[in-house]
Amino acid sequence: SQTIHQWPATLVQPVGSPLSLECTVEGTSNPNLYWYRQAAGRGLQLLFYSVGIGQISSEVPQNLSASRPQDRQFILSSKKLLLSDSGFYLCAWSVMTQDEQFFGPGTRLTVL
Amino acid sequence: AQTVTQSQPEMSVQEAETVTLSCTYDTSENNYYLFWYKQPPSRQMILVIRQEAYKQQNATENRFSVNFQKAAKSFSLKISDSQLGDTAMYFCAFMKHPPGTYKYIFGTGTRLKVLA
């Protein structure tokens, strides 16, 4: 069966520090991968998606970047965090021929 | 561009009662998918129900059913016989068909509390 992992679960970082959040998927090949940010009262905002290794599409201009170094690994990064980067970050995957997305447990990021 | 609107930020319902969560969307597409996801306090997002726009029949999944009105661009979720475990944030989502990259557009969510 397929599983999706995210770490860390919780992170507190100072403004201006770098960020690296990792997401890995097990039990499937060549998934579509997604990073979402969930802010209070704003639902889920799609940040990045990837349809293959090294293929990243950005949905909103921001302080963040994403990379996909391996088929089932998706990384969200920042060189210098801003206060506005605080939020709950969700990774998700889907199979090309299906529409349902499967979500990870999320990372709570607090930037102080 | 597509938009999804959930006009009820919070709702409550007594256990065993029925509640309906509303969702409207805006799109010029003819073929698309609509979804309801549940996010309980654990924060794990779970698919509740999905509807394909080309299907006239409303989707049902046990106690969960939808009222899909394509012309009105409305997609409400009805929860029957509400249970305490239904307490969660509920998100409506839209996805264009053919899926391509399978990008979702989410609403802002409705926080549902089931009261004992």
PDB file of C-alpha atoms in Angstrom:
ATOM      1  CA  SER A   1       0.000   0.000   0.000  1.00  0.00           C
ATOM      2  CA  GLN A   2       1.026   3.575  -0.549  1.00  0.00           C
ATOM      3  CA  THR A   3       2.144   5.868   2.235  1.00  0.00           C
ATOM      4  CA  ILE A   4       3.337   9.441   2.371  1.00  0.00           C
ATOM      5  CA  HIS A   5       5.704  10.844   4.941  1.00  0.00           C
ATOM      6  CA  GLN A   6       6.520  14.396   5.892  1.00  0.00           C
ATOM      7  CA  TRP A   7       9.118  15.706   8.290  1.00  0.00           C
ATOM      8  CA  PRO A   8       9.588  17.379  10.503  1.00  0.00           C
ATOM      9  CA  ALA A   9       6.118  17.437  12.013  1.00  0.00           C
ATOM     10  CA  THR A  10       6.755  20.727  13.775  1.00  0.00           C
ATOM     11  CA  LEU A  11       9.381  23.394  13.191  1.00  0.00           C
ATOM     12  CA  VAL A  12      10.136  26.743  14.796  1.00  0.00           C
ATOM     13  CA  GLN A  13      12.602  28.896  12.924  1.00  0.00           C
ATOM     14  CA  PRO A  14      13.859  32.492  13.232  1.00  0.00           C
ATOM     15  CA  VAL A  15      13.274  35.014  10.488  1.00  0.00           C
ATOM     16  CA  GLY A  16      16.053  34.905   7.928  1.00  0.00           C
ATOM     17  CA  SER A  17      16.977  31.276   8.535  1.00  0.00           C
ATOM     18  CA  PRO A  18      16.859  28.605   5.811  1.00  0.00           C
ATOM     19  CA  LEU A  19      14.161  25.976   5.471  1.00  0.00           C
ATOM     20  CA  SER A  20      13.999  22.434   4.197  1.00  0.00           C
ATOM     21  CA  LEU A  21      10.841  20.325   4.428  1.00  0.00           C
ATOM     22  CA  GLU A  22      10.862  16.844   3.031  1.00  0.00           C
ATOM     23  CA  CYS A  23       8.134  14.647   1.643  1.00  0.00           C
ATOM     24  CA  THR A  24       8.512  11.066   0.485  1.00  0.00           C
ATOM     25  CA  VAL A  25       6.035   8.634  -0.995  1.00  0.00           C
ATOM     26  CA  GLU A  26       6.221   4.863  -0.801  1.00  0.00           C
ATOM     27  CA  GLY A  27       4.458   2.185  -2.780  1.00  0.00           C
ATOM     28  CA  THR A  28       3.926   3.975  -6.068  1.00  0.00           C
ATOM     29  CA  SER A  29       5.984   5.110  -9.044  1.00  0.00           C
ATOM     30  CA  ASN A  30       6.060   8.373 -10.953  1.00  0.00           C
ATOM     31  CA  PRO A  31       3.446  10.139  -8.850  1.00  0.00           C
ATOM     32  CA  ASN A  32       2.377  13.723  -9.271  1.00  0.00           C
ATOM     33  CA  LEU A  33       3.559  15.587  -6.178  1.00  0.00           C
ATOM     34  CA  TYR A  34       2.199  18.747  -4.619  1.00  0.00           C
ATOM     35  CA  TRP A  35       3.048  21.243  -1.884  1.00  0.00           C
ATOM     36  CA  TYR A  36       0.211  23.176  -0.256  1.00  0.00           C
ATOM     37  CA  ARG A  37       0.184  25.807   2.444  1.00  0.00           C
ATOM     38  CA  GLN A  38      -2.749  26.108   4.780  1.00  0.00           C
ATOM     39  CA  ALA A  39      -3.173  29.455   6.511  1.00  0.00           C
ATOM     40  CA  ALA A  40      -5.940  30.263   8.954  1.00  0.00           C
ATOM     41  CA  GLY A  41      -9.120  31.259   7.143  1.00  0.00           C
ATOM     42  CA  ARG A  42      -7.578  30.816   3.697  1.00  0.00           C
ATOM     43  CA  GLY A  43      -7.996  27.159   2.902  1.00  0.00           C
ATOM     44  CA  LEU A  44      -5.264  25.298   1.058  1.00  0.00           C
ATOM     45  CA  GLN A  45      -3.134  27.162  -1.405  1.00  0.00           C
ATOM     46  CA  LEU A  46      -1.188  25.182  -3.993  1.00  0.00           C
ATOM     47  CA  LEU A  47       2.447  26.272  -3.953  1.00  0.00           C
ATOM     48  CA  PHE A  48       4.224  23.836  -6.277  1.00  0.00           C
ATOM     49  CA  TYR A  49       3.521  20.696  -8.222  1.00  0.00           C
ATOM     50  CA  SER A  50       5.711  18.220 -10.025  1.00  0.00           C
ATOM     51  CA  VAL A  51       4.935  15.644 -12.694  1.00  0.00           C
ATOM     52  CA  GLY A  52       8.426  14.116 -12.756  1.00  0.00           C
ATOM     53  CA  ILE A  53      12.013  14.281 -11.527  1.00  0.00           C
ATOM     54  CA  GLY A  54      13.382  17.780 -11.900  1.00  0.00           C
ATOM     55  CA  GLN A  55      10.066  19.128 -13.193  1.00  0.00           C
ATOM     56  CA  ILE A  56       8.671  21.817 -10.908  1.00  0.00           C
ATOM     57  CA  SER A  57       5.842  24.249 -11.548  1.00  0.00           C
ATOM     58  CA  SER A  58       5.251  27.187  -9.267  1.00  0.00           C
ATOM     59  CA  GLU A  59       1.760  28.454  -8.672  1.00  0.00           C
ATOM     60  CA  VAL A  60       2.458  31.624  -6.710  1.00  0.00           C
ATOM     61  CA  PRO A  61       5.465  33.940  -6.554  1.00  0.00           C
ATOM     62  CA  GLN A  62       7.008  33.691  -3.138  1.00  0.00           C
ATOM     63  CA  ASN A  63       9.998  33.180  -0.964  1.00  0.00           C
ATOM     64  CA  LEU A  64       9.924  29.418  -1.373  1.00  0.00           C
ATOM     65  CA  SER A  65      11.270  26.918  -3.876  1.00  0.00           C
ATOM     66  CA  ALA A  66      10.763  23.214  -4.488  1.00  0.00           C
ATOM     67  CA  SER A  67      12.872  20.412  -5.850  1.00  0.00           C
ATOM     68  CA  ARG A  68      12.330  16.796  -6.808  1.00  0.00           C
ATOM     69  CA  PRO A  69      15.692  15.047  -6.745  1.00  0.00           C
ATOM     70  CA  GLN A  70      14.184  11.554  -6.842  1.00  0.00           C
ATOM     71  CA  ASP A  71      10.966  10.095  -8.195  1.00  0.00           C
ATOM     72  CA  ARG A  72       9.255   9.916  -4.817  1.00  0.00           C
ATOM     73  CA  GLN A  73      10.934  12.748  -2.978  1.00  0.00           C
ATOM     74  CA  PHE A  74       9.716  16.322  -2.909  1.00  0.00           C
ATOM     75  CA  ILE A  75      11.497  19.077  -0.998  1.00  0.00           C
ATOM     76  CA  LEU A  76      10.285  22.535  -0.066  1.00  0.00           C
ATOM     77  CA  SER A  77      13.018  25.077   0.646  1.00  0.00           C
ATOM     78  CA  SER A  78      13.729  28.652   1.458  1.00  0.00           C
ATOM     79  CA  LYS A  79      17.006  30.538   1.728  1.00  0.00           C
ATOM     80  CA  LYS A  80      15.614  33.134   4.136  1.00  0.00           C
ATOM     81  CA  LEU A  81      12.342  32.667   5.948  1.00  0.00           C
ATOM     82  CA  LEU A  82       9.845  35.477   6.400  1.00  0.00           C
ATOM     83  CA  LEU A  83       7.234  35.852   9.115  1.00  0.00           C
ATOM     84  CA  SER A  84       4.581  35.349   6.448  1.00  0.00           C
ATOM     85  CA  ASP A  85       5.954  31.869   5.715  1.00  0.00           C
ATOM     86  CA  SER A  86       4.399  30.571   8.937  1.00  0.00           C
ATOM     87  CA  GLY A  87       1.655  28.041   8.358  1.00  0.00           C
ATOM     88  CA  PHE A  88       0.792  24.412   7.933  1.00  0.00           C
ATOM     89  CA  TYR A  89       2.451  22.757   4.953  1.00  0.00           C
ATOM     90  CA  LEU A  90       0.921  19.731   3.325  1.00  0.00           C
ATOM     91  CA  CYS A  91       2.445  17.439   0.751  1.00  0.00           C
ATOM     92  CA  ALA A  92       0.209  15.344  -1.472  1.00  0.00           C
ATOM     93  CA  TRP A  93       0.517  12.839  -4.299  1.00  0.00           C
ATOM     94  CA  SER A  94      -1.697  11.500  -7.032  1.00  0.00           C
ATOM     95  CA  VAL A  95      -1.448   8.916  -9.764  1.00  0.00           C
ATOM     96  CA  MET A  96      -1.472  10.112 -13.351  1.00  0.00           C
ATOM     97  CA  THR A  97      -4.590   8.232 -14.324  1.00  0.00           C
ATOM     98  CA  GLN A  98      -6.577   9.019 -11.202  1.00  0.00           C
ATOM     99  CA  ASP A  99      -7.835  12.259  -9.750  1.00  0.00           C
ATOM    100  CA  GLU A 100      -7.784  11.706  -6.000  1.00  0.00           C
ATOM    101  CA  GLN A 101      -4.948  13.302  -4.086  1.00  0.00           C
ATOM    102  CA  PHE A 102      -3.519  11.678  -0.977  1.00  0.00           C
ATOM    103  CA  PHE A 103      -2.182  13.953   1.699  1.00  0.00           C
ATOM    104  CA  GLY A 104       0.641  13.644   4.169  1.00  0.00           C
ATOM    105  CA  PRO A 105       0.374  14.458   7.876  1.00  0.00           C
ATOM    106  CA  GLY A 106       1.720  17.978   7.396  1.00  0.00           C
ATOM    107  CA  THR A 107       4.385  20.210   8.947  1.00  0.00           C
ATOM    108  CA  ARG A 108       3.551  23.075  11.270  1.00  0.00           C
ATOM    109  CA  LEU A 109       6.054  25.885  10.605  1.00  0.00           C
ATOM    110  CA  THR A 110       6.317  28.859  12.936  1.00  0.00           C
ATOM    111  CA  VAL A 111       8.632  31.675  11.965  1.00  0.00           C
ATOM    112  CA  LEU A 112       9.549  33.988  14.843  1.00  0.00           C
TER     113      LEU A 112
ATOM    114  CA  ALA B   1      -9.759  31.264 -13.522  1.00  0.00           C
ATOM    115  CA  GLN B   2     -11.708  28.904 -11.341  1.00  0.00           C
ATOM    116  CA  THR B   3     -12.803  29.855  -7.832  1.00  0.00           C
ATOM    117  CA  VAL B   4     -14.427  27.892  -5.028  1.00  0.00           C
ATOM    118  CA  THR B   5     -16.485  29.565  -2.318  1.00  0.00           C
ATOM    119  CA  GLN B   6     -17.575  28.130   1.004  1.00  0.00           C
ATOM    120  CA  SER B   7     -19.734  30.753   2.659  1.00  0.00           C
ATOM    121  CA  GLN B   8     -20.138  29.038   6.028  1.00  0.00           C
ATOM    122  CA  PRO B   9     -16.947  29.392   8.115  1.00  0.00           C
ATOM    123  CA  GLU B  10     -18.421  27.449  11.033  1.00  0.00           C
ATOM    124  CA  MET B  11     -21.396  25.204  11.637  1.00  0.00           C
ATOM    125  CA  SER B  12     -22.639  22.975  14.397  1.00  0.00           C
ATOM    126  CA  VAL B  13     -25.084  20.095  14.484  1.00  0.00           C
ATOM    127  CA  GLN B  14     -26.490  17.816  17.133  1.00  0.00           C
ATOM    128  CA  GLU B  15     -25.406  14.224  17.088  1.00  0.00           C
ATOM    129  CA  ALA B  16     -27.692  12.061  14.899  1.00  0.00           C
ATOM    130  CA  GLU B  17     -29.043  15.099  13.073  1.00  0.00           C
ATOM    131  CA  THR B  18     -28.477  16.061   9.432  1.00  0.00           C
ATOM    132  CA  VAL B  19     -26.369  18.997   8.280  1.00  0.00           C
ATOM    133  CA  THR B  20     -25.664  20.482   4.866  1.00  0.00           C
ATOM    134  CA  LEU B  21     -22.465  22.307   3.962  1.00  0.00           C
ATOM    135  CA  SER B  22     -22.591  24.601   0.974  1.00  0.00           C
ATOM    136  CA  CYS B  23     -20.067  25.127  -1.799  1.00  0.00           C
ATOM    137  CA  THR B  24     -20.297  27.182  -4.964  1.00  0.00           C
ATOM    138  CA  TYR B  25     -17.753  27.450  -7.714  1.00  0.00           C
ATOM    139  CA  ASP B  26     -17.093  29.442 -10.799  1.00  0.00           C
ATOM    140  CA  THR B  27     -15.722  27.972 -13.991  1.00  0.00           C
ATOM    141  CA  SER B  28     -16.124  28.164 -17.734  1.00  0.00           C
ATOM    142  CA  GLU B  29     -15.171  24.507 -18.084  1.00  0.00           C
ATOM    143  CA  ASN B  30     -17.775  21.901 -18.963  1.00  0.00           C
ATOM    144  CA  ASN B  31     -15.959  18.854 -17.682  1.00  0.00           C
ATOM    145  CA  TYR B  32     -14.492  18.798 -14.209  1.00  0.00           C
ATOM    146  CA  TYR B  33     -14.416  17.021 -10.876  1.00  0.00           C
ATOM    147  CA  LEU B  34     -15.620  18.224  -7.503  1.00  0.00           C
ATOM    148  CA  PHE B  35     -14.523  16.911  -4.141  1.00  0.00           C
ATOM    149  CA  TRP B  36     -15.206  17.177  -0.460  1.00  0.00           C
ATOM    150  CA  TYR B  37     -12.252  16.581   1.834  1.00  0.00           C
ATOM    151  CA  LYS B  38     -12.358  16.245   5.587  1.00  0.00           C
ATOM    152  CA  GLN B  39      -9.596  17.461   7.886  1.00  0.00           C
ATOM    153  CA  PRO B  40     -10.142  16.261  11.471  1.00  0.00           C
ATOM    154  CA  PRO B  41      -8.205  17.701  14.419  1.00  0.00           C
ATOM    155  CA  SER B  42      -5.375  15.312  13.560  1.00  0.00           C
ATOM    156  CA  ARG B  43      -4.938  17.411  10.388  1.00  0.00           C
ATOM    157  CA  GLN B  44      -4.891  14.362   8.098  1.00  0.00           C
ATOM    158  CA  MET B  45      -6.823  15.240   4.947  1.00  0.00           C
ATOM    159  CA  ILE B  46      -9.234  12.512   3.882  1.00  0.00           C
ATOM    160  CA  LEU B  47     -11.363  12.324   0.757  1.00  0.00           C
ATOM    161  CA  VAL B  48     -15.039  12.156   1.676  1.00  0.00           C
ATOM    162  CA  ILE B  49     -16.760  12.126  -1.692  1.00  0.00           C
ATOM    163  CA  ARG B  50     -16.207  13.065  -5.322  1.00  0.00           C
ATOM    164  CA  GLN B  51     -18.474  14.010  -8.210  1.00  0.00           C
ATOM    165  CA  GLU B  52     -17.777  14.015 -11.923  1.00  0.00           C
ATOM    166  CA  ALA B  53     -19.500  16.918 -13.640  1.00  0.00           C
ATOM    167  CA  TYR B  54     -20.699  14.834 -16.593  1.00  0.00           C
ATOM    168  CA  LYS B  55     -22.645  12.555 -14.249  1.00  0.00           C
ATOM    169  CA  GLN B  56     -26.112  13.787 -13.403  1.00  0.00           C
ATOM    170  CA  GLN B  57     -26.578  11.379 -10.538  1.00  0.00           C
ATOM    171  CA  ASN B  58     -25.512  12.753  -7.175  1.00  0.00           C
ATOM    172  CA  ALA B  59     -22.694  10.858  -5.504  1.00  0.00           C
ATOM    173  CA  THR B  60     -23.289   9.097  -2.208  1.00  0.00           C
ATOM    174  CA  GLU B  61     -20.934   7.445   0.271  1.00  0.00           C
ATOM    175  CA  ASN B  62     -22.731   5.914   3.214  1.00  0.00           C
ATOM    176  CA  ARG B  63     -23.931   8.840   5.362  1.00  0.00           C
ATOM    177  CA  PHE B  64     -22.441  11.401   2.983  1.00  0.00           C
ATOM    178  CA  SER B  65     -24.190  12.625  -0.134  1.00  0.00           C
ATOM    179  CA  VAL B  66     -23.954  15.616  -2.398  1.00  0.00           C
ATOM    180  CA  ASN B  67     -26.460  17.848  -4.131  1.00  0.00           C
ATOM    181  CA  PHE B  68     -24.765  18.752  -7.401  1.00  0.00           C
ATOM    182  CA  GLN B  69     -26.464  21.514  -9.368  1.00  0.00           C
ATOM    183  CA  LYS B  70     -24.316  22.076 -12.446  1.00  0.00           C
ATOM    184  CA  ALA B  71     -26.270  24.990 -13.873  1.00  0.00           C
ATOM    185  CA  ALA B  72     -26.185  26.781 -10.540  1.00  0.00           C
ATOM    186  CA  LYS B  73     -22.550  25.755  -9.976  1.00  0.00           C
ATOM    187  CA  SER B  74     -23.426  24.464  -6.559  1.00  0.00           C
ATOM    188  CA  PHE B  75     -22.029  21.416  -4.788  1.00  0.00           C
ATOM    189  CA  SER B  76     -23.344  20.939  -1.258  1.00  0.00           C
ATOM    190  CA  LEU B  77     -22.472  18.120   1.135  1.00  0.00           C
ATOM    191  CA  LYS B  78     -25.134  16.492   3.273  1.00  0.00           C
ATOM    192  CA  ILE B  79     -24.105  14.514   6.328  1.00  0.00           C
ATOM    193  CA  SER B  80     -26.855  12.319   7.723  1.00  0.00           C
ATOM    194  CA  ASP B  81     -26.958  10.834  11.212  1.00  0.00           C
ATOM    195  CA  SER B  82     -24.056  13.046  12.290  1.00  0.00           C
ATOM    196  CA  GLN B  83     -21.486  11.444  14.543  1.00  0.00           C
ATOM    197  CA  LEU B  84     -18.962  12.966  16.918  1.00  0.00           C
ATOM    198  CA  GLY B  85     -16.218  11.725  14.621  1.00  0.00           C
ATOM    199  CA  ASP B  86     -17.551  13.959  11.876  1.00  0.00           C
ATOM    200  CA  THR B  87     -16.206  16.977  13.743  1.00  0.00           C
ATOM    201  CA  ALA B  88     -13.650  18.407  11.340  1.00  0.00           C
ATOM    202  CA  MET B  89     -12.824  21.064   8.818  1.00  0.00           C
ATOM    203  CA  TYR B  90     -14.466  20.336   5.469  1.00  0.00           C
ATOM    204  CA  PHE B  91     -12.990  21.590   2.218  1.00  0.00           C
ATOM    205  CA  CYS B  92     -14.659  21.723  -1.155  1.00  0.00           C
ATOM    206  CA  ALA B  93     -12.312  21.390  -4.125  1.00  0.00           C
ATOM    207  CA  PHE B  94     -12.497  21.726  -7.910  1.00  0.00           C
ATOM    208  CA  MET B  95     -10.342  20.087 -10.524  1.00  0.00           C
ATOM    209  CA  LYS B  96     -10.484  20.648 -14.258  1.00  0.00           C
ATOM    210  CA  HIS B  97     -10.940  17.678 -16.588  1.00  0.00           C
ATOM    211  CA  PRO B  98      -8.946  16.268 -18.352  1.00  0.00           C
ATOM    212  CA  PRO B  99      -6.892  16.275 -15.257  1.00  0.00           C
ATOM    213  CA  GLY B 100      -3.480  16.972 -16.683  1.00  0.00           C
ATOM    214  CA  THR B 101      -1.569  17.964 -13.591  1.00  0.00           C
ATOM    215  CA  TYR B 102      -4.536  17.281 -11.320  1.00  0.00           C
ATOM    216  CA  LYS B 103      -4.444  20.701  -9.723  1.00  0.00           C
ATOM    217  CA  TYR B 104      -7.054  21.353  -7.084  1.00  0.00           C
ATOM    218  CA  ILE B 105      -8.681  24.678  -6.308  1.00  0.00           C
ATOM    219  CA  PHE B 106      -9.819  24.612  -2.686  1.00  0.00           C
ATOM    220  CA  GLY B 107     -12.412  26.635  -0.839  1.00  0.00           C
ATOM    221  CA  THR B 108     -11.606  28.242   2.499  1.00  0.00           C
ATOM    222  CA  GLY B 109     -13.321  25.478   4.446  1.00  0.00           C
ATOM    223  CA  THR B 110     -16.212  25.023   6.861  1.00  0.00           C
ATOM    224  CA  ARG B 111     -15.483  24.044  10.439  1.00  0.00           C
ATOM    225  CA  LEU B 112     -18.139  21.569  11.555  1.00  0.00           C
ATOM    226  CA  LYS B 113     -18.692  20.694  15.185  1.00  0.00           C
ATOM    227  CA  VAL B 114     -20.947  17.801  16.117  1.00  0.00           C
ATOM    228  CA  LEU B 115     -22.460  18.272  19.551  1.00  0.00           C
ATOM    229  CA  ALA B 116     -23.239  15.415  21.922  1.00  0.00           C
TER     230      ALA B 116
END
